[in-house]
């Protein structure tokens, strides 16, 4: 992560460039997540879940972390990983409510 506290108090952070080998891992992780995500969403749709909007919002947040395509208000890679884990836990919970 690269920070820029000159922009906003507390800082806005951007993802650092990945090495080639890390981009390959990132791509595979994204593909695997999307497969699981699609199966989970289909299950929720079939069940008529009232939580689809929350699930979609959470899923999109995780995809942003995986793709590293958004700015962050989080000051460390560890905090970003924890935020992603929190979203995944929310998705698991929403699936259990179906």
Coordinates of N, CA and C in Angstrom, one line a residue:
X1 N 0.8 -1.2 0.0 CA 0.0 0.0 0.0 C 0.9 1.2 0.0
X2 N 0.4 2.3 -0.7 CA 1.1 3.5 -0.7 C 0.1 4.5 0.0
X3 N 0.6 5.4 0.9 CA -0.4 6.3 1.5 C -0.2 7.7 0.9
X4 N -1.2 8.5 1.2 CA -1.2 9.9 0.8 C -2.0 10.8 1.8
X5 N -1.4 11.0 2.9 CA -2.1 11.8 3.9 C -2.2 13.2 3.6
X6 N -1.6 13.7 2.5 CA -1.7 15.1 2.0 C -3.1 15.3 1.5
X7 N -3.8 14.2 1.0 CA -5.1 14.4 0.4 C -6.2 14.5 1.4
X8 N -6.2 13.7 2.4 CA -7.3 13.6 3.4 C -6.7 13.4 4.8
X9 N -7.2 14.0 5.8 CA -6.7 13.8 7.2 C -6.9 12.3 7.5
X10 N -5.9 11.6 8.0 CA -5.9 10.2 8.2 C -5.4 9.4 7.1
X11 N -5.5 10.0 5.9 CA -4.9 9.3 4.7 C -5.9 8.6 3.8
X12 N -5.5 8.6 2.6 CA -6.2 7.7 1.6 C -5.1 6.9 1.0
X13 N -5.4 5.6 0.8 CA -4.3 4.7 0.4 C -4.6 4.1 -0.9
X14 N -3.6 3.8 -1.6 CA -3.7 3.1 -2.9 C -2.9 1.8 -2.9
X15 N -3.3 0.9 -3.7 CA -2.6 -0.4 -3.8 C -1.3 -0.2 -4.5
X16 N -0.2 -0.9 -4.0 CA 1.1 -0.9 -4.7 C 0.9 -1.8 -5.9
X17 N 1.8 -1.7 -6.9 CA 1.8 -2.6 -8.1 C 2.2 -3.9 -7.6
X18 N 1.6 -5.0 -8.2 CA 2.0 -6.3 -7.9 C 3.0 -6.8 -8.9
X19 N 3.8 -7.7 -8.4 CA 4.8 -8.4 -9.3 C 4.0 -9.4 -10.2
X20 N 4.6 -9.8 -11.2 CA 4.0 -10.6 -12.2 C 3.5 -11.9 -11.6
X21 N 4.3 -12.6 -10.8 CA 3.8 -13.8 -10.1 C 2.6 -13.5 -9.2
X22 N 2.6 -12.4 -8.5 CA 1.5 -12.1 -7.6 C 0.3 -11.8 -8.4
X23 N 0.4 -11.2 -9.6 CA -0.8 -10.9 -10.4 C -1.4 -12.2 -10.9
X24 N -0.6 -13.3 -11.1 CA -1.1 -14.6 -11.5 C -1.9 -15.2 -10.3
X25 N -1.4 -15.1 -9.1 CA -2.1 -15.5 -7.9 C -3.4 -14.7 -7.8
X26 N -3.4 -13.4 -7.9 CA -4.5 -12.6 -7.8 C -5.6 -13.0 -8.8
X27 N -5.2 -13.2 -10.0 CA -6.2 -13.6 -11.1 C -6.8 -15.0 -10.7
X28 N -6.1 -15.9 -10.2 CA -6.6 -17.2 -9.9 C -7.6 -17.1 -8.7
X29 N -7.2 -16.3 -7.7 CA -8.0 -16.1 -6.5 C -9.4 -15.4 -6.9
X30 N -9.3 -14.5 -7.8 CA -10.5 -13.8 -8.3 C -11.4 -14.8 -9.0
X31 N -10.8 -15.6 -9.9 CA -11.6 -16.6 -10.6 C -12.3 -17.6 -9.7
X32 N -11.5 -18.1 -8.7 CA -12.1 -19.0 -7.7 C -13.2 -18.4 -6.9
X33 N -13.0 -17.2 -6.5 CA -14.0 -16.5 -5.7 C -15.3 -16.3 -6.5
X34 N -15.1 -15.9 -7.7 CA -16.3 -15.6 -8.6 C -17.1 -16.9 -8.8
X35 N -16.4 -18.0 -8.9 CA -17.1 -19.3 -9.1 C -18.0 -19.6 -7.8
X36 N -17.4 -19.5 -6.7 CA -18.1 -19.7 -5.4 C -19.2 -18.7 -5.2
X37 N -18.9 -17.5 -5.5 CA -19.9 -16.4 -5.4 C -21.1 -16.7 -6.3
X38 N -20.9 -17.1 -7.5 CA -22.0 -17.4 -8.4 C -22.9 -18.5 -7.8
X39 N -22.3 -19.6 -7.3 CA -23.0 -20.7 -6.8 C -23.8 -20.3 -5.5
X40 N -23.2 -19.5 -4.7 CA -23.9 -19.0 -3.5 C -25.1 -18.1 -3.9
X41 N -24.8 -17.2 -4.8 CA -25.9 -16.3 -5.2 C -27.1 -17.1 -5.9
X42 N -26.8 -18.1 -6.7 CA -27.8 -18.9 -7.3 C -28.7 -19.6 -6.2
X43 N -28.0 -20.1 -5.2 CA -28.7 -20.7 -4.1 C -29.6 -19.7 -3.4
X44 N -29.1 -18.5 -3.2 CA -30.0 -17.5 -2.5 C -31.1 -17.1 -3.4
X45 N -30.9 -17.0 -4.7 CA -32.0 -16.6 -5.6 C -33.1 -17.7 -5.6
X46 N -32.7 -19.0 -5.7 CA -33.6 -20.1 -5.7 C -34.5 -20.1 -4.4
X47 N -33.8 -19.7 -3.3 CA -34.5 -19.7 -2.0 C -35.4 -18.5 -1.8
X48 N -35.2 -17.5 -2.7 CA -36.0 -16.3 -2.6 C -35.5 -15.4 -1.4
X49 N -34.2 -15.4 -1.2 CA -33.6 -14.7 -0.1 C -33.8 -13.2 -0.1
X50 N -34.1 -12.7 1.0 CA -34.3 -11.2 1.1 C -33.0 -10.5 1.3
X51 N -31.9 -11.3 1.4 CA -30.6 -10.7 1.6 C -29.7 -10.5 0.4
X52 N -30.3 -10.6 -0.8 CA -29.4 -10.6 -2.0 C -28.7 -9.2 -2.1
X53 N -29.4 -8.1 -1.8 CA -28.7 -6.8 -2.0 C -27.5 -6.7 -1.1
X54 N -27.6 -7.2 0.2 CA -26.5 -7.1 1.1 C -25.4 -8.1 0.7
X55 N -25.8 -9.2 0.2 CA -24.8 -10.2 -0.3 C -24.0 -9.6 -1.5
X56 N -24.8 -9.0 -2.4 CA -24.1 -8.4 -3.6 C -23.2 -7.3 -3.2
X57 N -23.6 -6.4 -2.3 CA -22.7 -5.3 -1.8 C -21.5 -5.9 -1.2
X58 N -21.6 -6.9 -0.3 CA -20.5 -7.5 0.3 C -19.5 -8.2 -0.7
X59 N -20.1 -8.9 -1.6 CA -19.3 -9.6 -2.6 C -18.5 -8.6 -3.5
X60 N -19.2 -7.5 -3.8 CA -18.5 -6.5 -4.6 C -17.3 -5.9 -3.8
X61 N -17.5 -5.7 -2.5 CA -16.4 -5.2 -1.7 C -15.2 -6.1 -1.7
X62 N -15.5 -7.4 -1.5 CA -14.4 -8.4 -1.6 C -13.7 -8.4 -2.9
X63 N -14.5 -8.3 -4.0 CA -13.9 -8.3 -5.3 C -13.0 -7.1 -5.5
X64 N -13.4 -5.9 -4.9 CA -12.5 -4.8 -4.9 C -11.2 -5.1 -4.2
X65 N -11.2 -5.7 -3.1 CA -10.0 -6.1 -2.4 C -9.2 -7.0 -3.2
X66 N -9.8 -8.0 -3.8 CA -9.0 -9.0 -4.6 C -8.4 -8.3 -5.8
X67 N -9.2 -7.6 -6.5 CA -8.7 -6.9 -7.8 C -7.8 -5.7 -7.4
X68 N -7.9 -5.2 -6.2 CA -7.1 -4.1 -5.8 C -7.3 -2.9 -6.7
X69 N -8.6 -2.6 -7.0 CA -8.9 -1.6 -7.9 C -9.7 -0.4 -7.3
X70 N -9.5 -0.2 -6.0 CA -10.2 0.9 -5.4 C -9.2 1.6 -4.4
X71 N -9.5 2.8 -4.1 CA -8.8 3.5 -3.0 C -9.2 2.9 -1.7
X72 N -8.4 3.1 -0.7 CA -8.7 2.5 0.6 C -8.6 3.6 1.7
X73 N -9.4 3.5 2.7 CA -9.4 4.3 3.9 C -8.7 3.6 5.0
X74 N -8.2 2.4 4.7 CA -7.6 1.5 5.6 C -6.1 1.6 5.6
X75 N -5.4 1.8 6.7 CA -4.0 2.2 6.7 C -3.0 1.0 6.5
X76 N -3.4 -0.2 6.5 CA -2.4 -1.3 6.4 C -3.0 -2.5 5.6
X77 N -2.1 -3.3 5.1 CA -2.5 -4.5 4.4 C -3.3 -5.4 5.3
X78 N -2.8 -5.5 6.6 CA -3.4 -6.3 7.6 C -4.9 -5.9 7.8
X79 N -5.1 -4.6 7.9 CA -6.4 -4.1 8.1 C -7.3 -4.3 6.9
X80 N -6.8 -4.3 5.7 CA -7.5 -4.6 4.5 C -7.9 -6.1 4.5
X81 N -7.0 -6.9 4.9 CA -7.3 -8.4 5.0 C -8.4 -8.6 6.0
X82 N -8.3 -7.9 7.1 CA -9.4 -8.1 8.1 C -10.7 -7.6 7.6
X83 N -10.7 -6.5 6.9 CA -12.0 -6.1 6.3 C -12.6 -7.1 5.3
X84 N -11.7 -7.7 4.5 CA -12.2 -8.7 3.6 C -12.7 -9.9 4.4
X85 N -12.0 -10.3 5.4 CA -12.5 -11.5 6.2 C -13.9 -11.2 6.9
X86 N -14.1 -9.9 7.3 CA -15.3 -9.5 7.8 C -16.5 -9.6 6.8
X87 N -16.2 -9.2 5.6 CA -17.2 -9.3 4.5 C -17.5 -10.8 4.2
X88 N -16.4 -11.6 4.2 CA -16.7 -13.1 3.9 C -17.5 -13.7 5.0
X89 N -17.3 -13.3 6.3 CA -18.1 -13.8 7.4 C -19.5 -13.3 7.2
X90 N -19.7 -12.1 6.8 CA -21.1 -11.6 6.6 C -21.8 -12.4 5.5
X91 N -21.0 -12.7 4.4 CA -21.6 -13.5 3.3 C -22.0 -14.9 3.8
X92 N -21.1 -15.5 4.6 CA -21.5 -16.8 5.2 C -22.7 -16.8 6.0
X93 N -22.8 -15.7 6.8 CA -24.0 -15.5 7.7 C -25.3 -15.4 6.8
X94 N -25.2 -14.5 5.8 CA -26.3 -14.3 4.9 C -26.7 -15.6 4.2
X95 N -25.8 -16.4 3.9 CA -26.1 -17.7 3.3 C -26.9 -18.6 4.2
X96 N -26.5 -18.6 5.5 CA -27.2 -19.4 6.5 C -28.6 -18.9 6.8
X97 N -28.9 -17.7 6.4 CA -30.2 -17.2 6.6 C -31.2 -17.5 5.5
X98 N -30.7 -18.2 4.5 CA -31.4 -18.6 3.3 C -32.2 -19.9 3.5

